[in-house]
Amino acid sequence: MSQLDHIRNFSIIAHIDHGKSTLSDRFIQVCGGLSDREMQEQVLDSMDIERERGITIKAQSVTLNYTARNGETYQLNFIDTPGHVDFSYEVSRSLSACEGALLVVDAAQGVEAQSVANCYTAIEQGLEVRPVLNKMDLPQADPDAVAQEIEDIIGIDATDAVRCSAKSGLNVEDVLEDLVANIPAPEGDPDAPLQALIIDSWFDPYLGVVSLIRVKNGSIKKGDKIRLKSTGKDHIVDDVGYFTPKMTKRPELNTGEVGYLCASIKDIHGAPVGDTIVSTKNPDVDALPGFQKVKPQVYAGLFPVSSDDYEAFRVALDKLSLNDASLFFEPENSDALGFGFRCGFLGMLHMEIIQERLEREYDLDLITTAPTVIYEVVTRKGDVVNVDNPSKLPDIGSIDEMREPIAECNILVPQEYLGNVISLCVDKRGVQVDMQYTGSQVSLRYEIPMAEVVMDFFDRLKSASRGFASLDYSFLRFQEAPLVRLDVLVNGDRVDALAVIMHKESVRRRGNLLTEKMKELIPRQMFDVAIQAAVGNQVVARTTVKALRKNVTAKCYGGDVSRKKKLLQKQKEGKKRMKQIGSVEIPQSAFLAVLKVDD
Amino acid sequence: MTLPPLSLYIHVPWCVRKCPYCDFNSHEAVSDIPETEYIQALLNDLEQDLHWVQGRPIESIFFGGGTPSLLSARAYETLLTGLTEKLTFSPDIEITLEANPGTLEADKFKAYRQLGINRLSMGIQSFQPEHLKKLGRIHDRAQALAAIETAINAGFSNFNLDLMHGLPNQTPEQALDDLNTALSFQPPHLSWYQLTIEPNTEFYKRPPVLPEDDTLWDIQEQGQERLAQAGLSQYEISAYSLPNKQARHNINYWRFGDYLGIGAGAHGKITTSGPQGLTILRTRKTRLPKDYLNTEKRFLAGQDRIAPEDTALECMMNALRLHKGIPVSDFEARTGMTLSSIQAPLSKARSLGLIECDTTIRASERGQQYLNELLALFLTD
């Protein structure tokens, strides 16, 4: 069945709520991949967090058998792609396993910036992009205008784009027909030696490392002896198969196919994403081009609440980084928080998700310090130093120049919200580079400090445009800026984990907000607790948590002891979740306060 | 090994009405109290505890409640007669009875005194009509004043007045006014404690508005000053007395002494000594009066050994309440531990300025102010 010309490998490019999940669910249903009973909503978004947040984080795949109107049965391999701006890097990985992509656009909302960027990535990778106009069931759907917009903004022909509704089921089969007819079959030589690409790997406690692979040439079956190009290590294949979307064993995976591979690889780094798999019989096959490593944009310290968890935390990060190459981490030692890791993320959402996964899947209790972007510092000696941790900023006296990262932001916004969006960009210290009117939307290009972009710009943009504006951004350059480090001192002790680098002009305002917020969060103790915000030796804001007047139980007689003891124990349990800075107990929430004091 | 001194606590579980702040084992007396049955039950209960006396004389007896003054003098006569048959009383035994205004008439007071009850503790709580009402007390100001007068006239030269502060909407002036009224009777002992909201009380379910922290602090400071002026010195977190008029029964609790507890829901603490060293038990009796009076049921509802890792804490929870603390020798004898075994928390507490330790272990002034923080240091994980 799976001759090359009956295989189609494809992805879907779509904005978060333009209906990708619903459409893929429809595909699975049409092709009978799951019984009705098994048909859970949004089967492909399998991580709990993904389903809760309604977004896709990781690439997933499903193999479907579609019997087309010409009577032929095709094997459709659908590789899912993430839809959030933070995860654009994952997209190119998914696309590299495909010959084509469906560009799904909400016929009521039009094109958005993330899809534009992903579309260009697909076109650059030589994929056939087929536009699909979804949500035709909505009364405000305007397919002609949106088709025009696709042509104007992206520049691909959208005249015969299928108009469907994943929600109602309208024309869903037409989408599949269009796909079979227009997305090319994979190329490759079934008789050539094995050459397969690892698209994704994850760690399964029972199976070891499980990899999602695309066979480029040759075939792979159970019992084969394989070699990983990067490590040079050999493994025996335990199993291969498809996701339907359940894991389903197959005798072999052939040229052009996408499926999973288990080879009892217990070492977490035994099957790195982007690696090439070859046969030990013919090991001298070229390695396939891997994936470009993306640089994290946001850094934060993550510390286990209990220092006993440090080792478990390290193992968990190792496992997560297996299929998330964008996750960077290295050991960090904080005076305030002890041993932990400085971690680099693609953006704030990525950070939140990693933290949530660590806490949920690995049962860790973590404290996250204020996120920061990476700064470039030129010292008086002329060295250029990258600083991803405010507490590691060199002494002010030795700094010649500080530079902050600037992001190039592409924003698409309906005309009626243009004013709001422009004032937001100005507010975030943005500089306009370009503005184009295209159909009903305006295409804006701004240069904005990365620190402003990664924090909450995306959310603010959404609220300034009632959800209609969209954003794509990338690192552009470092640029000199008047930056300082704002320190927080608790009873005179500098708390390294609370330091933030910011623009000189916002120091006083942020300092006040921060100290006031901390005052709310730090419980009254046996003594006054002074909270100061300072730049160098200059205090810019201060406040005091007044001492508790007393903490004593009024009465305790013969029968009261057990109950009073429980009260003491409860009080102590509460304190365990606090960090001791000098003699002051600081609750976890205070470390996050830095995050929450924006305006 | 010398065992700690032994006291006797006797619980009377009935009240005319349950107060909204009270978390003691007290029950509204819906009909006549079964006095005769209860006295017999108390003596039967004691009979089963006698093996714990281990030859020790009884240093003090405390009739607590509930409202012990609801029982007749006859009842106490039977009870005390029974007790003297089973126990040896120390020659200078202190016998205290708790009384609530509104439940006492002059004859009863005199009879109590003549039976050998030599100390009376009266639950006044406040003299302000609005506060008495809020606290759900059955007495008014006049009855409170009358009760004290009656007690003195009945020959109780040694008596205590229970007063609360930090009452709903209470001002420092009102708190001082209560103290002044109490002091006008020249009481040998005052228990002056702050109202706290305890679980399983009416106030816990429907919390009243209590004064702000700063007001509470003002009340405490001004009150302590006033009490000192009157010659009542503070010897415990909430207890003030003239010299030599401290509550010996309570001091025994606080110095980690032993006590038998008889009556519905009564708690006891008993030390026994064996080849493996000391065993310290906490005992508790059947709680509900109807179950306690049911001859089918056991008096003893449970007994737990104080775990070795909890012993120091439990001792400190009591001993550090006393201004004078506890002699090191008593600590060692009554816990079976050496001082060096608590060196870690002691050093930590000392470095925080919360504790002082030479021949006695005692909380510093600051340690008393933050006693809970100090005690937490003795908690083991």
mmCIF file with all atom_site columns, C-alpha atoms in Angstrom, chain A residues 524-527 547-565 567-573 575-576 580 583, chain B residues 23-24 193-194 198 213-214 217 220 237-238 250 253-254 259 267 282 310 313-314 317 321 354 366 368-373 375-376 379 381:
data_model
loop_
_atom_site.group_PDB
_atom_site.id
_atom_site.type_symbol
_atom_site.label_atom_id
_atom_site.label_alt_id
_atom_site.label_comp_id
_atom_site.label_asym_id
_atom_site.label_entity_id
_atom_site.label_seq_id
_atom_site.pdbx_PDB_ins_code
_atom_site.Cartn_x
_atom_site.Cartn_y
_atom_site.Cartn_z
_atom_site.occupancy
_atom_site.B_iso_or_equiv
_atom_site.pdbx_formal_charge
_atom_site.auth_seq_id
_atom_site.auth_comp_id
_atom_site.auth_asym_id
_atom_site.auth_atom_id
_atom_site.pdbx_PDB_model_num
ATOM 1  C CA . ARG A 1 524 ? 5.356   40.338 59.745 1.00 0.00 ? 524 ARG A CA 1
ATOM 2  C CA . GLN A 1 525 ? 8.230   38.876 61.741 1.00 0.00 ? 525 GLN A CA 1
ATOM 3  C CA . MET A 1 526 ? 9.829   39.365 65.147 1.00 0.00 ? 526 MET A CA 1
ATOM 4  C CA . PHE A 1 527 ? 11.560  42.519 63.924 1.00 0.00 ? 527 PHE A CA 1
ATOM 5  C CA . ALA A 1 547 ? 7.423   43.816 63.358 1.00 0.00 ? 547 ALA A CA 1
ATOM 6  C CA . LEU A 1 548 ? 4.802   41.506 64.690 1.00 0.00 ? 548 LEU A CA 1
ATOM 7  C CA . ARG A 1 549 ? 3.908   42.822 68.152 1.00 0.00 ? 549 ARG A CA 1
ATOM 8  C CA . LYS A 1 550 ? 3.845   39.348 69.665 1.00 0.00 ? 550 LYS A CA 1
ATOM 9  C CA . ASN A 1 551 ? 3.284   35.732 68.783 1.00 0.00 ? 551 ASN A CA 1
ATOM 10 C CA . VAL A 1 552 ? 2.211   33.864 71.848 1.00 0.00 ? 552 VAL A CA 1
ATOM 11 C CA . THR A 1 553 ? -0.648  31.598 72.847 1.00 0.00 ? 553 THR A CA 1
ATOM 12 C CA . ALA A 1 554 ? -2.741  33.264 75.539 1.00 0.00 ? 554 ALA A CA 1
ATOM 13 C CA . LYS A 1 555 ? -3.452  30.168 77.579 1.00 0.00 ? 555 LYS A CA 1
ATOM 14 C CA . CYS A 1 556 ? -2.185  26.648 77.899 1.00 0.00 ? 556 CYS A CA 1
ATOM 15 C CA . TYR A 1 557 ? -3.284  24.310 80.654 1.00 0.00 ? 557 TYR A CA 1
ATOM 16 C CA . GLY A 1 558 ? -3.129  20.576 81.208 1.00 0.00 ? 558 GLY A CA 1
ATOM 17 C CA . GLY A 1 559 ? -5.501  19.502 78.439 1.00 0.00 ? 559 GLY A CA 1
ATOM 18 C CA . ASP A 1 560 ? -4.384  21.970 75.787 1.00 0.00 ? 560 ASP A CA 1
ATOM 19 C CA . VAL A 1 561 ? -0.940  20.662 74.937 1.00 0.00 ? 561 VAL A CA 1
ATOM 20 C CA . SER A 1 562 ? -1.715  18.407 71.972 1.00 0.00 ? 562 SER A CA 1
ATOM 21 C CA . ARG A 1 563 ? -3.804  21.033 70.204 1.00 0.00 ? 563 ARG A CA 1
ATOM 22 C CA . LYS A 1 564 ? -1.280  23.796 70.793 1.00 0.00 ? 564 LYS A CA 1
ATOM 23 C CA . LYS A 1 565 ? 1.427   21.505 69.498 1.00 0.00 ? 565 LYS A CA 1
ATOM 24 C CA . LEU A 1 567 ? -0.717  24.786 65.868 1.00 0.00 ? 567 LEU A CA 1
ATOM 25 C CA . LEU A 1 568 ? 3.046   25.108 66.255 1.00 0.00 ? 568 LEU A CA 1
ATOM 26 C CA . GLN A 1 569 ? 3.572   22.367 63.701 1.00 0.00 ? 569 GLN A CA 1
ATOM 27 C CA . LYS A 1 570 ? 1.258   24.090 61.236 1.00 0.00 ? 570 LYS A CA 1
ATOM 28 C CA . GLN A 1 571 ? 3.104   27.347 61.719 1.00 0.00 ? 571 GLN A CA 1
ATOM 29 C CA . LYS A 1 572 ? 6.390   25.584 61.039 1.00 0.00 ? 572 LYS A CA 1
ATOM 30 C CA . GLU A 1 573 ? 5.088   23.857 57.903 1.00 0.00 ? 573 GLU A CA 1
ATOM 31 C CA . LYS A 1 575 ? 7.732   28.484 57.188 1.00 0.00 ? 575 LYS A CA 1
ATOM 32 C CA . LYS A 1 576 ? 9.328   25.546 55.422 1.00 0.00 ? 576 LYS A CA 1
ATOM 33 C CA . GLN A 1 580 ? 15.659  32.530 54.642 1.00 0.00 ? 580 GLN A CA 1
ATOM 34 C CA . SER A 1 583 ? 17.289  36.419 59.368 1.00 0.00 ? 583 SER A CA 1
ATOM 35 C CA . ASP B 2 23  ? -13.463 25.270 73.574 1.00 0.00 ? 23  ASP B CA 1
ATOM 36 C CA . PHE B 2 24  ? -13.455 23.288 76.789 1.00 0.00 ? 24  PHE B CA 1
ATOM 37 C CA . TYR B 2 193 ? -5.720  36.680 79.143 1.00 0.00 ? 193 TYR B CA 1
ATOM 38 C CA . GLN B 2 194 ? -6.394  37.797 75.635 1.00 0.00 ? 194 GLN B CA 1
ATOM 39 C CA . GLU B 2 198 ? -10.376 28.707 68.933 1.00 0.00 ? 198 GLU B CA 1
ATOM 40 C CA . ASP B 2 213 ? -2.953  44.453 66.594 1.00 0.00 ? 213 ASP B CA 1
ATOM 41 C CA . ASP B 2 214 ? -1.753  47.849 67.731 1.00 0.00 ? 214 ASP B CA 1
ATOM 42 C CA . TRP B 2 217 ? -0.612  45.791 72.154 1.00 0.00 ? 217 TRP B CA 1
ATOM 43 C CA . GLN B 2 220 ? -1.469  44.669 77.046 1.00 0.00 ? 220 GLN B CA 1
ATOM 44 C CA . ILE B 2 237 ? 2.069   34.670 80.082 1.00 0.00 ? 237 ILE B CA 1
ATOM 45 C CA . SER B 2 238 ? -1.407  35.426 81.453 1.00 0.00 ? 238 SER B CA 1
ATOM 46 C CA . ASN B 2 250 ? -1.181  25.509 87.384 1.00 0.00 ? 250 ASN B CA 1
ATOM 47 C CA . TYR B 2 253 ? 1.381   21.906 84.850 1.00 0.00 ? 253 TYR B CA 1
ATOM 48 C CA . TRP B 2 254 ? 3.876   24.481 83.733 1.00 0.00 ? 254 TRP B CA 1
ATOM 49 C CA . TYR B 2 259 ? -1.500  15.130 87.249 1.00 0.00 ? 259 TYR B CA 1
ATOM 50 C CA . HIS B 2 267 ? -6.652  14.950 80.628 1.00 0.00 ? 267 HIS B CA 1
ATOM 51 C CA . ARG B 2 282 ? -0.917  11.550 78.346 1.00 0.00 ? 282 ARG B CA 1
ATOM 52 C CA . ASP B 2 310 ? 8.367   15.440 71.440 1.00 0.00 ? 310 ASP B CA 1
ATOM 53 C CA . LEU B 2 313 ? 9.011   20.452 73.150 1.00 0.00 ? 313 LEU B CA 1
ATOM 54 C CA . GLU B 2 314 ? 6.126   19.519 75.412 1.00 0.00 ? 314 GLU B CA 1
ATOM 55 C CA . MET B 2 317 ? 5.584   24.545 75.835 1.00 0.00 ? 317 MET B CA 1
ATOM 56 C CA . ARG B 2 321 ? 5.425   30.190 79.878 1.00 0.00 ? 321 ARG B CA 1
ATOM 57 C CA . LEU B 2 354 ? 14.914  34.334 72.979 1.00 0.00 ? 354 LEU B CA 1
ATOM 58 C CA . ARG B 2 366 ? 11.651  38.843 73.990 1.00 0.00 ? 366 ARG B CA 1
ATOM 59 C CA . GLN B 2 368 ? 7.959   35.526 75.984 1.00 0.00 ? 368 GLN B CA 1
ATOM 60 C CA . GLN B 2 369 ? 6.777   38.073 73.490 1.00 0.00 ? 369 GLN B CA 1
ATOM 61 C CA . TYR B 2 370 ? 7.433   35.637 70.633 1.00 0.00 ? 370 TYR B CA 1
ATOM 62 C CA . LEU B 2 371 ? 6.957   32.417 72.535 1.00 0.00 ? 371 LEU B CA 1
ATOM 63 C CA . ASN B 2 372 ? 5.563   30.527 69.548 1.00 0.00 ? 372 ASN B CA 1
ATOM 64 C CA . GLU B 2 373 ? 8.668   31.336 67.504 1.00 0.00 ? 373 GLU B CA 1
ATOM 65 C CA . LEU B 2 375 ? 8.873   26.920 70.820 1.00 0.00 ? 375 LEU B CA 1
ATOM 66 C CA . ALA B 2 376 ? 9.017   26.190 67.095 1.00 0.00 ? 376 ALA B CA 1
ATOM 67 C CA . LEU B 2 379 ? 9.893   21.113 67.030 1.00 0.00 ? 379 LEU B CA 1
ATOM 68 C CA . ASP B 2 381 ? 10.816  17.407 61.736 1.00 0.00 ? 381 ASP B CA 1
#
